[in-house]
């Protein structure tokens, strides 16, 4: 019925009308076919909320007040919750806001694999682990699409660096592609049912992703049977004929010469010249019409399309709940956290007046009050509001505590990345080249000025810390570093924060260190600090959630969705220098990405994948492993063959949640495999003293690897070790199972 209607509509369209549907008529809208009942497709970024409005032919925002929106936690924050229900809910919020803003496609989620800590867009992505990515992406897409809005899963594929992003050739071997870089996208297609997908800027094994037959035609369409729309990343199309022959449907870009886009006039001419078949064009139109039907933009259900809503109180509550769960307690010695109410009780009453001196908290560091929502590149949004950590602390504590702030470090003027037309200029090739030239006299002078200013701020902050009962440092990165279009140069904290943190820890060894950032940083002061809290960009209620965690109103339960290496030189790329090179990057480590690599090399990270502490304690008992009858290596990969059950008890005094993780390791195999790979997890919420039995299921696929000779996943018979624990480096129990 649907396909019939698509054919009927297609018959009414001229070549020119079809071409109009296949490319941007403005920056974020495809061409409508006036008079034939075909609307434009309205797209918008992005992952952390619906982006502000642009006029369509200029990168200067419209600037009205009607595009303030709910600011959602970044995908890295969402991933730190390890909570599939929160992912679903985040999708619902994003979908409703998108529809509420009158859009059809939300250019999210970004699910590229965090291969290297320095990638500028890591904050937009979820994890280094394909399984965690899959499990969160699927509900996220479902939530979005419930609102009659299309998710646009990006960037397909292997887009794990920003440097030279439009041209770099990413060389990835077949096994790594299948085991690490593609599973998230496959799950988005098969289990998430995504209506659209965005190709990556980079080349993959020599072909631009926008015109890659291997990726788009063979894998996506033929193998996965994808019948949704493929949208180009903005400005990623380079040719007419090749792109038209590939399974790309819609060309979007960053320049205003809309009629000159490759899928505009040049496509019409190419069809007329016989260089591109009209059938190829028709196929693209079909994919777009199919998406429109699914979204109820056209077709028999067009009157039933949901209207959506933005800035609702329910959205803010959902965002706050996710923010709370996303905070990761990295370190907590001597019970330094939470700061209990007793510690903040005013001093003893004055004998005569009864006056009680307030306790003082020194909040130090620019990220205590920095607003992040307006930055990051295409993920920027105009947040309805954003609660900073400082505001959060003051809101939660009220007037009986003396909270004083000092910036502590200086952030020089923003980089050119924040210029209005950065989106266009960031695609220019030279902007990503690193310069090795010596600094000019003027630059040296500016540097000295900055250093002087930093010293003044540092002294002021240290003086404040001396007078305080509690010291909380809130630093980290911001969207000058966690940003689209640029990779970081190093994992070192910017703005000389390390010096400040060390000085603070010397003055007050109980200083609580909070890092707000989207990707790992080196923490040379890690052993000195007793309490370290990690906060990804967690949306409009981030500061509230952080304050609640610091003050013990909420028990932290986030876990790292990525490894935090101690030093950049511990990473694959830090060692081989292959990261961030222009032109060509070879993923030499193959499947050994993230913890798979560190475990293989025996490198101890600062904080392991899956790590995250709690204020309460848990015990795990009674691990039962049930294997299905005929638990053999051969058969349907989806079939669930092993069930684990486990009793988890909250043995502490605070309600909290534990994330139980199950890793699989192959004892012996014909190919080299990681020591362990995440294959199941669950999050369990427990009241003090409460016990719950949790179940984890493993399908045959959990034991499989990608066999490059057979071009498919296979599980080999033999023994496998199941490691169950609360982190990749905190395994509670191991069991061996045998596949026949
Ligand atoms: C980014 C995409 C984004 C698009 C539209 C590109 O620069 O890579 O993620 O959706 O612009 O703004």
XYZ file of C-alpha atoms and ligand atoms in Angstrom:
752
model
C 0.000 0.000 0.000
C 2.756 2.398 1.043
C 5.010 1.335 -1.820
C 2.120 1.707 -4.254
C 1.513 5.272 -3.159
C 5.226 5.999 -3.499
C 5.132 4.816 -7.110
C 2.011 6.834 -7.819
C 3.589 10.000 -6.465
C 6.833 9.302 -8.296
C 4.977 9.110 -11.604
C 3.699 12.634 -11.213
C 7.156 14.142 -10.746
C 9.410 15.682 -13.367
C 13.164 15.225 -13.232
C 13.560 18.796 -11.987
C 11.075 18.213 -9.183
C 12.808 15.025 -8.166
C 16.156 16.764 -8.081
C 14.674 19.518 -5.897
C 13.777 16.879 -3.315
C 17.319 15.529 -3.320
C 19.220 18.565 -2.145
C 19.158 21.484 0.238
C 17.055 24.446 -0.805
C 18.354 26.186 2.299
C 20.973 25.041 4.820
C 18.591 22.822 6.713
C 15.654 22.226 4.368
C 15.303 20.189 1.202
C 13.243 21.425 -1.735
C 9.461 21.076 -1.623
C 7.473 20.342 -4.748
C 4.907 23.086 -4.742
C 1.629 22.146 -6.279
C 2.220 18.408 -5.986
C 1.675 18.119 -2.305
C 5.253 17.331 -1.391
C 6.602 19.314 1.534
C 10.199 20.162 2.269
C 12.078 18.025 4.765
C 13.019 20.249 7.697
C 16.149 19.120 9.493
C 17.892 20.441 12.570
C 20.841 19.625 14.752
C 21.408 18.045 17.042
C 22.221 15.690 19.815
C 21.818 17.939 22.871
C 18.607 19.633 21.848
C 17.100 21.319 18.820
C 19.470 23.922 17.446
C 18.624 27.583 17.031
C 17.090 28.866 13.795
C 19.138 30.075 10.865
C 17.687 32.176 8.056
C 18.534 29.351 5.695
C 21.025 31.150 3.531
C 23.268 32.649 6.167
C 25.077 31.274 9.178
C 24.104 34.244 11.317
C 21.366 32.932 13.595
C 17.921 34.494 13.275
C 18.255 35.624 16.863
C 14.609 35.593 17.983
C 13.467 34.333 21.360
C 11.302 31.473 20.091
C 14.072 28.944 19.651
C 15.186 28.518 23.243
C 14.922 24.828 24.044
C 15.564 22.142 26.595
C 19.256 21.358 26.767
C 19.779 17.608 26.989
C 22.745 15.737 28.397
C 25.373 14.997 25.754
C 25.641 11.465 24.496
C 28.714 10.911 26.644
C 26.701 11.878 29.721
C 23.858 9.646 28.634
C 26.274 6.790 28.096
C 27.662 7.291 31.602
C 24.231 6.377 32.988
C 24.407 2.936 31.355
C 20.650 3.116 31.568
C 18.684 2.044 28.508
C 15.464 3.481 29.961
C 17.099 6.868 30.318
C 18.235 6.592 26.698
C 14.674 5.904 25.617
C 13.411 8.822 27.660
C 16.113 11.139 26.268
C 14.953 10.104 22.809
C 11.365 10.947 23.701
C 12.396 14.380 24.939
C 14.494 15.084 21.855
C 11.810 13.795 19.497
C 9.047 15.837 21.091
C 11.145 18.981 21.111
C 12.069 18.454 17.470
C 8.454 18.027 16.431
C 7.459 20.897 18.682
C 9.846 23.074 16.735
C 8.213 21.932 13.505
C 11.100 19.816 12.273
C 11.049 16.452 10.564
C 14.554 15.135 11.061
C 16.820 15.559 14.077
C 20.481 15.216 13.143
C 21.214 12.880 16.035
C 22.389 10.725 17.663
C 26.111 10.823 16.977
C 27.383 7.354 17.677
C 30.932 7.249 16.401
C 33.362 5.155 18.363
C 35.624 7.027 20.752
C 38.849 5.742 19.359
C 41.080 8.454 20.731
C 40.751 10.831 23.676
C 41.717 13.806 21.533
C 38.871 13.697 19.016
C 37.124 17.070 19.248
C 33.661 15.573 18.960
C 34.030 12.839 21.564
C 31.558 14.649 23.797
C 28.853 14.068 21.187
C 29.568 10.374 21.050
C 28.840 7.629 23.519
C 31.577 5.159 24.051
C 34.628 3.212 22.971
C 32.607 0.019 23.199
C 30.302 -1.117 20.394
C 27.993 -3.072 22.674
C 27.316 -0.143 24.981
C 26.751 2.053 21.925
C 24.244 -0.416 20.487
C 22.290 -0.860 23.656
C 21.847 2.873 24.149
C 21.363 3.850 20.520
C 18.411 1.553 19.918
C 16.104 2.933 22.639
C 17.269 6.463 21.908
C 16.139 6.170 18.285
C 12.877 4.550 19.281
C 12.164 7.378 21.690
C 12.924 10.035 19.082
C 10.841 8.446 16.371
C 7.779 8.005 18.567
C 7.197 11.712 18.047
C 6.848 11.288 14.266
C 10.337 12.642 13.811
C 13.219 10.859 12.105
C 16.445 10.195 13.934
C 19.450 10.763 11.690
C 22.164 8.509 13.017
C 25.590 9.906 12.300
C 28.334 9.787 11.052
C 28.429 6.665 8.950
C 31.208 5.504 9.406
C 34.579 5.501 11.175
C 34.509 9.252 11.771
C 36.698 9.365 14.829
C 38.826 12.422 14.199
C 38.163 16.000 13.148
C 41.505 16.878 11.649
C 41.228 17.156 7.889
C 37.797 15.715 8.357
C 36.559 16.207 4.836
C 39.516 14.567 3.183
C 41.224 12.217 5.560
C 41.287 8.625 4.394
C 40.479 6.362 7.305
C 41.997 2.976 6.704
C 40.237 0.319 8.757
C 40.530 -3.411 8.323
C 37.419 -5.459 7.706
C 37.362 -7.119 11.093
C 37.695 -3.865 13.026
C 35.006 -2.318 10.883
C 32.615 -5.161 11.596
C 33.410 -5.680 15.256
C 33.985 -2.114 16.381
C 32.873 0.613 13.991
C 29.713 -0.746 12.351
C 27.713 -2.559 15.084
C 26.179 0.666 16.408
C 24.911 1.574 12.963
C 23.683 -1.907 12.246
C 21.716 -1.899 15.489
C 20.346 1.538 14.579
C 19.042 0.083 11.340
C 17.895 -3.349 12.436
C 16.757 -2.859 15.998
C 16.272 0.895 16.196
C 14.534 1.147 12.842
C 16.075 4.523 12.140
C 14.356 6.427 9.337
C 17.500 8.274 8.330
C 21.235 8.146 8.564
C 24.047 10.619 7.823
C 27.219 9.689 6.003
C 30.552 10.742 7.479
C 32.831 13.405 6.040
C 35.896 11.210 5.882
C 36.946 8.670 3.326
C 36.794 5.060 4.330
C 39.405 2.817 2.784
C 39.893 5.186 -0.116
C 36.280 6.107 -0.889
C 34.436 9.193 0.339
C 31.689 7.949 2.654
C 29.205 10.077 0.714
C 29.792 8.021 -2.384
C 31.092 4.757 -1.039
C 29.556 1.834 -2.835
C 31.089 -0.530 -0.316
C 29.521 1.219 2.628
C 26.256 2.627 1.323
C 25.253 0.198 -1.399
C 26.667 -3.109 -0.326
C 26.667 -3.008 3.457
C 23.846 -0.602 4.241
C 21.324 -1.300 1.510
C 22.058 -4.817 0.288
C 23.287 -6.507 3.409
C 21.280 -4.675 6.058
C 18.259 -4.099 3.810
C 18.019 -0.440 4.823
C 15.195 1.379 3.034
C 15.346 4.718 4.867
C 16.949 7.955 3.754
C 20.686 8.629 3.616
C 21.483 12.301 4.112
C 24.923 13.672 3.368
C 26.863 15.390 6.078
C 26.872 19.072 5.281
C 29.255 19.594 2.388
C 30.470 16.018 2.208
C 29.440 15.357 -1.396
C 32.205 15.763 -3.943
C 30.820 14.525 -7.229
C 27.567 14.196 -9.099
C 27.845 10.913 -10.945
C 29.581 8.839 -8.289
C 27.413 10.161 -5.489
C 24.274 9.604 -7.579
C 25.301 6.039 -8.247
C 25.866 5.434 -4.573
C 23.003 4.933 -2.173
C 23.069 8.511 -0.909
C 19.673 10.214 -1.175
C 19.913 13.809 -0.101
C 22.738 16.285 -0.458
C 23.021 18.984 2.185
C 25.763 21.558 2.386
C 27.104 24.703 3.984
C 27.188 27.105 1.040
C 24.367 29.159 -0.454
C 24.737 28.132 -4.101
C 21.876 25.679 -3.676
C 21.166 25.352 -7.404
C 24.752 24.367 -8.006
C 24.827 21.536 -5.478
C 25.877 18.249 -7.063
C 22.332 16.893 -6.805
C 20.818 20.104 -8.230
C 21.412 21.303 -11.800
C 24.489 19.103 -12.326
C 22.383 16.028 -11.547
C 19.639 17.045 -13.972
C 22.293 17.570 -16.631
C 23.969 14.264 -15.858
C 20.682 12.414 -16.241
C 19.976 14.190 -19.516
C 23.452 13.331 -20.734
C 22.906 9.703 -19.864
C 25.643 9.669 -17.224
C 23.228 8.882 -14.410
C 20.102 6.788 -14.886
C 16.762 8.271 -13.938
C 16.141 5.054 -12.054
C 18.961 5.964 -9.677
C 17.246 9.294 -9.056
C 13.885 7.577 -8.577
C 15.328 5.257 -5.981
C 16.464 8.247 -3.930
C 13.072 9.893 -4.234
C 11.445 6.660 -3.087
C 13.613 6.580 0.019
C 12.677 10.145 0.860
C 8.970 9.608 0.218
C 9.082 6.499 2.380
C 10.515 8.539 5.235
C 7.813 11.184 4.708
C 5.138 8.507 4.901
C 6.632 7.080 8.066
C 6.676 10.537 9.586
C 3.054 11.111 8.501
C 4.177 14.155 6.547
C 2.185 12.771 3.621
C -0.054 9.773 3.056
C -3.241 8.408 4.605
C -2.100 9.219 8.164
C -0.992 12.779 7.396
C -3.712 14.211 9.615
C -2.560 12.188 12.603
C 0.934 13.497 12.970
C 1.936 14.354 16.526
C 2.429 18.009 17.280
C 5.253 17.697 19.787
C 6.145 20.246 22.437
C 9.258 21.960 23.658
C 10.374 23.320 26.999
C 7.913 21.290 29.017
C 8.402 20.698 32.764
C 8.363 16.955 32.039
C 11.320 17.342 29.708
C 13.268 19.189 32.346
C 12.528 16.505 34.923
C 13.699 13.773 32.562
C 16.843 15.753 31.801
C 17.547 16.218 35.498
C 17.083 12.518 36.171
C 19.617 11.643 33.483
C 22.032 14.299 34.685
C 21.905 12.803 38.178
C 22.712 9.355 36.872
C 25.498 10.600 34.650
C 27.798 11.881 37.389
C 30.758 9.541 37.826
C 32.505 9.375 41.177
C 36.045 8.510 40.143
C 37.719 8.556 43.502
C 36.564 8.989 47.086
C 39.031 8.367 49.896
C 38.253 8.684 53.578
C 34.601 9.280 52.767
C 35.433 12.837 51.751
C 32.254 12.875 49.734
C 29.449 13.536 50.197
C 29.732 16.789 52.087
C 27.340 15.945 54.876
C 24.894 18.469 56.370
C 26.841 18.219 59.644
C 29.967 19.512 57.938
C 28.018 22.565 56.859
C 26.355 23.258 60.183
C 27.152 26.808 61.306
C 29.695 27.142 64.105
C 28.972 27.241 67.830
C 26.702 30.038 69.007
C 28.271 33.192 70.353
C 27.900 33.182 74.127
C 26.099 36.498 74.189
C 24.288 36.993 70.865
C 23.760 33.416 69.832
C 25.147 34.262 66.398
C 26.529 31.253 64.544
C 29.139 31.809 61.923
C 28.300 30.193 58.593
C 30.564 27.525 57.160
C 32.363 28.652 54.056
C 32.640 26.738 50.816
C 35.187 28.013 48.343
C 34.113 27.117 44.826
C 37.088 27.574 42.553
C 37.448 27.208 38.806
C 35.794 28.697 35.759
C 33.719 25.640 34.996
C 31.805 26.345 38.172
C 30.011 29.086 36.314
C 30.770 28.566 32.636
C 27.810 28.024 30.299
C 28.449 25.247 27.819
C 25.206 24.971 25.887
C 26.053 27.565 23.242
C 29.206 25.850 22.038
C 30.617 22.702 20.537
C 29.848 23.247 16.872
C 26.666 21.941 15.332
C 25.712 20.554 18.745
C 25.344 24.101 20.111
C 21.912 25.126 21.279
C 20.104 28.050 22.819
C 19.267 26.553 26.178
C 16.155 27.821 27.919
C 18.487 27.899 30.914
C 21.575 26.151 32.148
C 22.256 25.588 35.817
C 25.967 25.919 36.469
C 27.630 24.029 39.326
C 27.872 27.258 41.309
C 24.213 28.047 40.816
C 23.312 24.447 41.605
C 25.226 24.543 44.883
C 23.632 27.820 45.892
C 20.165 26.630 44.930
C 20.512 23.436 46.903
C 22.207 24.939 49.965
C 20.374 28.214 50.352
C 21.512 31.051 52.568
C 22.927 29.348 55.628
C 26.213 28.510 53.997
C 28.725 31.070 52.812
C 29.538 30.068 49.249
C 32.327 32.085 47.650
C 33.552 31.788 44.116
C 36.910 32.510 42.531
C 37.663 31.776 38.862
C 41.179 30.526 39.636
C 42.243 30.407 36.019
C 41.877 32.537 32.947
C 40.306 31.581 29.632
C 41.622 33.711 26.806
C 39.264 34.945 24.070
C 37.514 32.263 22.133
C 39.145 30.623 19.175
C 38.004 31.461 15.683
C 35.889 28.315 15.757
C 33.104 30.327 17.250
C 32.823 32.733 14.363
C 29.383 32.730 12.818
C 30.386 30.964 9.636
C 32.688 28.422 11.240
C 30.566 25.689 9.755
C 31.639 26.725 6.302
C 35.233 27.569 7.099
C 35.811 24.443 9.149
C 35.617 22.498 5.921
C 38.454 24.455 4.383
C 41.397 22.227 4.252
C 44.143 24.337 5.715
C 42.323 25.152 8.969
C 43.124 21.814 10.394
C 46.815 21.802 9.665
C 48.894 22.136 12.766
C 51.537 24.794 12.642
C 55.038 24.146 13.867
C 56.275 27.674 13.322
C 57.808 29.711 16.135
C 55.622 32.178 17.979
C 55.783 35.770 16.874
C 56.820 38.579 19.203
C 53.216 39.658 19.529
C 52.127 36.141 20.415
C 54.886 35.878 22.997
C 53.761 39.150 24.531
C 50.168 37.953 24.689
C 51.238 34.685 26.231
C 53.140 36.504 28.950
C 50.143 38.735 29.635
C 47.944 35.674 29.989
C 50.425 33.992 32.307
C 50.553 37.096 34.488
C 46.795 37.272 34.648
C 46.587 33.592 35.497
C 48.958 34.079 38.369
C 46.808 36.840 39.799
C 43.697 34.683 39.580
C 45.531 31.742 41.072
C 46.763 33.751 44.047
C 43.283 35.074 44.658
C 41.804 31.572 44.542
C 44.453 30.177 46.871
C 43.804 32.971 49.336
C 40.105 32.153 49.278
C 40.811 28.453 49.766
C 42.828 29.249 52.899
C 39.752 30.748 54.512
C 37.279 28.026 53.583
C 35.931 25.014 55.454
C 35.342 23.147 52.215
C 37.071 23.627 48.873
C 35.501 22.472 45.636
C 37.455 22.912 42.439
C 35.395 22.786 39.244
C 37.542 22.761 36.125
C 38.070 20.634 33.060
C 37.416 21.506 29.451
C 34.850 23.535 27.574
C 33.702 23.785 23.993
C 36.861 25.602 22.948
C 38.350 22.104 23.262
C 35.437 19.688 23.037
C 34.417 20.996 19.676
C 33.500 20.033 16.178
C 36.085 20.653 13.480
C 39.150 20.559 15.717
C 40.942 17.890 17.678
C 42.809 18.596 20.872
C 46.589 18.763 20.733
C 47.104 16.956 23.995
C 45.334 15.491 26.977
C 46.832 18.083 29.308
C 44.319 20.318 31.073
C 44.326 23.778 29.514
C 44.732 27.151 31.237
C 47.435 25.895 33.619
C 44.802 24.208 35.755
C 47.194 21.490 36.897
C 49.344 24.002 38.774
C 46.291 25.492 40.435
C 44.870 22.117 41.445
C 48.168 21.017 42.958
C 48.473 24.250 44.907
C 44.919 23.902 46.166
C 45.569 20.344 47.265
C 48.631 21.505 49.155
C 46.656 24.181 50.969
C 43.719 21.905 51.606
C 44.300 18.186 51.013
C 40.548 17.733 51.253
C 39.889 19.763 48.154
C 37.222 18.066 46.063
C 38.130 18.054 42.393
C 35.332 18.132 39.843
C 36.095 17.817 36.165
C 33.483 19.015 33.699
C 34.540 17.823 30.254
C 33.596 15.726 27.274
C 36.754 13.680 26.985
C 39.492 12.445 29.284
C 42.293 14.622 30.567
C 45.580 13.774 32.226
C 45.338 14.178 35.987
C 48.887 14.413 37.314
C 47.455 15.320 40.749
C 45.263 12.216 40.844
C 47.129 10.586 43.727
C 47.079 13.760 45.801
C 43.331 14.279 45.450
C 41.082 12.290 47.741
C 37.872 12.913 45.834
C 37.504 13.280 42.078
C 34.140 13.657 40.377
C 33.600 13.493 36.627
C 30.804 15.393 34.979
C 30.222 15.142 31.233
C 28.238 18.010 29.701
C 24.979 16.943 31.239
C 22.417 19.451 30.059
C 20.417 22.270 31.575
C 20.179 20.677 35.028
C 23.786 19.587 35.164
C 24.689 21.951 37.995
C 21.729 20.873 40.094
C 22.581 17.216 39.659
C 26.229 17.785 40.478
C 25.362 19.745 43.618
C 22.970 17.037 44.743
C 25.678 14.431 44.326
C 28.354 16.477 46.103
C 25.986 17.126 48.992
C 24.783 13.570 49.277
C 21.184 14.202 48.255
C 21.756 11.846 45.344
C 23.944 8.769 45.364
C 26.278 8.754 42.361
C 25.808 5.815 40.013
C 27.411 6.778 36.694
C 30.172 4.625 35.231
C 32.741 5.509 32.625
C 31.657 4.573 29.113
C 35.292 4.906 28.073
C 38.729 4.307 29.513
C 40.558 7.271 31.009
C 44.218 6.655 30.228
C 46.719 8.062 32.690
C 48.845 9.601 29.964
C 48.214 10.279 26.324
C 51.409 8.374 25.601
C 49.638 5.260 26.917
C 47.119 5.314 24.083
C 47.537 3.477 20.810
C 47.715 6.699 18.931
C 49.861 8.425 21.516
C 52.362 5.668 20.851
C 52.221 5.403 17.102
C 51.442 9.023 16.328
C 48.688 7.976 13.941
C 46.043 10.241 15.374
C 45.068 13.552 13.921
C 47.205 13.229 10.843
C 45.835 14.792 7.706
C 45.304 12.819 4.517
C 45.505 9.299 5.797
C 45.033 7.598 9.124
C 45.547 3.894 9.550
C 43.679 2.238 12.404
C 46.598 -0.041 13.089
C 45.224 -1.327 16.362
C 42.400 -3.056 14.509
C 39.823 -4.295 16.991
C 41.959 -3.341 19.990
C 40.221 -0.081 20.785
C 39.805 1.319 24.296
C 39.951 -1.246 27.083
C 40.542 -3.991 24.537
C 43.873 -2.300 23.859
C 44.905 -1.399 27.406
C 44.212 -4.913 28.626
C 46.155 -6.455 25.784
C 49.154 -4.224 26.421
C 48.913 -4.471 30.185
C 48.661 -0.698 30.487
C 46.965 0.463 33.648
C 44.688 3.359 32.936
C 43.927 6.136 35.387
C 40.330 4.920 35.487
C 39.122 1.833 33.730
C 36.182 1.362 31.405
C 33.047 0.803 33.450
C 34.523 2.364 36.602
C 32.418 4.496 38.905
C 32.051 4.561 42.684
C 29.049 4.959 44.910
C 28.300 6.311 48.373
C 26.758 2.993 49.238
C 28.183 -0.515 48.940
C 26.954 -3.616 47.173
C 27.463 -7.292 47.532
C 27.065 -9.832 44.762
C 26.081 -13.365 45.603
C 24.973 -16.574 44.145
C 25.997 -16.333 40.508
C 24.057 -18.936 38.537
C 24.887 -19.767 34.957
C 22.229 -21.560 32.966
C 23.172 -22.798 29.563
C 20.462 -23.566 27.057
C 20.245 -27.128 25.869
C 22.354 -27.514 22.778
C 24.531 -24.605 23.832
C 26.635 -24.899 20.749
C 28.777 -22.552 18.782
C 26.759 -23.098 15.678
C 23.352 -21.673 15.015
C 21.453 -18.410 14.979
C 23.633 -15.640 16.376
C 20.612 -13.924 17.926
C 19.582 -16.977 19.900
C 20.011 -16.562 23.631
C 22.076 -19.439 24.851
C 23.229 -18.433 28.315
C 21.474 -16.844 31.224
C 23.249 -15.485 34.264
C 21.470 -14.680 37.481
C 22.944 -12.877 40.395
C 21.746 -11.494 43.699
C 22.824 -7.929 44.283
C 22.388 -6.398 47.722
C 22.767 -2.822 48.825
C 24.867 -3.310 51.925
C 25.265 0.377 52.700
C 22.979 2.949 54.207
C 21.965 4.972 51.179
C 19.650 4.103 48.288
C 21.748 3.657 45.174
C 22.242 1.891 41.901
C 24.818 -0.569 40.672
C 25.665 -1.361 37.079
C 26.497 -5.014 36.738
C 28.682 -5.750 33.749
C 29.386 -9.044 32.052
C 32.427 -9.506 29.871
C 33.168 -12.477 27.650
C 36.653 -13.795 26.862
C 37.506 -16.614 24.501
C 39.991 -19.030 26.088
C 41.453 -20.153 22.809
C 40.551 -19.104 19.328
C 41.942 -19.319 15.820
C 42.305 -15.533 15.793
C 43.583 -13.095 18.395
C 40.768 -11.821 20.558
C 40.485 -9.305 23.387
C 40.877 -10.630 26.920
C 37.325 -9.565 27.544
C 34.521 -7.788 25.789
C 31.386 -6.267 27.255
C 28.412 -8.368 26.209
C 25.724 -7.687 28.793
C 24.983 -5.194 31.559
C 22.113 -4.064 33.690
C 21.471 -1.307 36.133
C 19.784 -2.131 39.377
C 18.335 0.355 41.887
C 18.362 -0.749 45.509
C 17.171 0.637 48.810
C 19.512 0.102 51.780
C 19.452 -3.558 52.720
C 17.475 -4.530 49.647
C 18.421 -7.516 47.484
C 17.340 -8.026 43.905
C 18.037 -10.882 41.577
C 19.213 -9.677 38.223
C 19.348 -11.605 34.990
C 21.785 -11.161 32.155
C 21.376 -12.966 28.881
C 23.996 -13.803 26.321
C 23.202 -14.644 22.748
C 25.437 -16.792 20.595
C 26.615 -13.581 18.959
C 28.225 -12.585 22.262
C 30.821 -15.297 21.663
C 31.420 -14.569 17.999
C 34.146 -12.724 16.148
C 34.194 -11.532 12.566
C 35.811 -14.092 10.333
C 37.421 -12.317 7.398
C 37.612 -15.492 5.364
C 33.945 -16.285 5.643
C 32.939 -12.622 5.788
C 30.636 -13.205 8.680
C 30.455 -13.589 12.437
C 31.316 -17.000 13.803
C 31.600 -18.478 17.256
C 34.117 -21.234 17.669
C 33.419 -24.129 20.014
C 35.398 -24.245 23.226
C 35.708 -22.560 26.568
C 34.802 -18.977 27.328
C 35.333 -17.038 30.520
C 32.440 -14.938 31.744
C 33.613 -12.125 34.013
C 30.961 -10.411 36.073
C 31.639 -7.266 38.028
C 31.101 -3.606 38.661
C 33.814 -2.383 36.283
C 36.145 -3.850 33.687
C 38.872 -3.842 36.351
C 36.651 -4.847 39.247
C 35.504 -8.335 38.368
C 33.610 -10.009 41.112
C 33.380 -13.500 39.747
C 34.458 -15.540 36.751
C 32.784 -18.642 35.374
C 33.853 -20.800 32.490
C 31.286 -22.036 29.999
C 31.749 -24.353 27.064
C 30.175 -24.012 23.662
C 29.812 -27.378 22.012
C 28.256 18.087 11.203
C 26.969 17.313 11.371
C 25.819 18.271 11.463
C 25.786 19.095 10.207
C 24.647 20.086 10.140
C 28.182 19.104 10.094
O 29.201 20.030 10.209
O 29.314 17.201 10.970
O 27.043 16.502 12.510
O 24.633 17.596 11.667
O 26.987 19.829 10.109
O 24.871 21.151 10.971
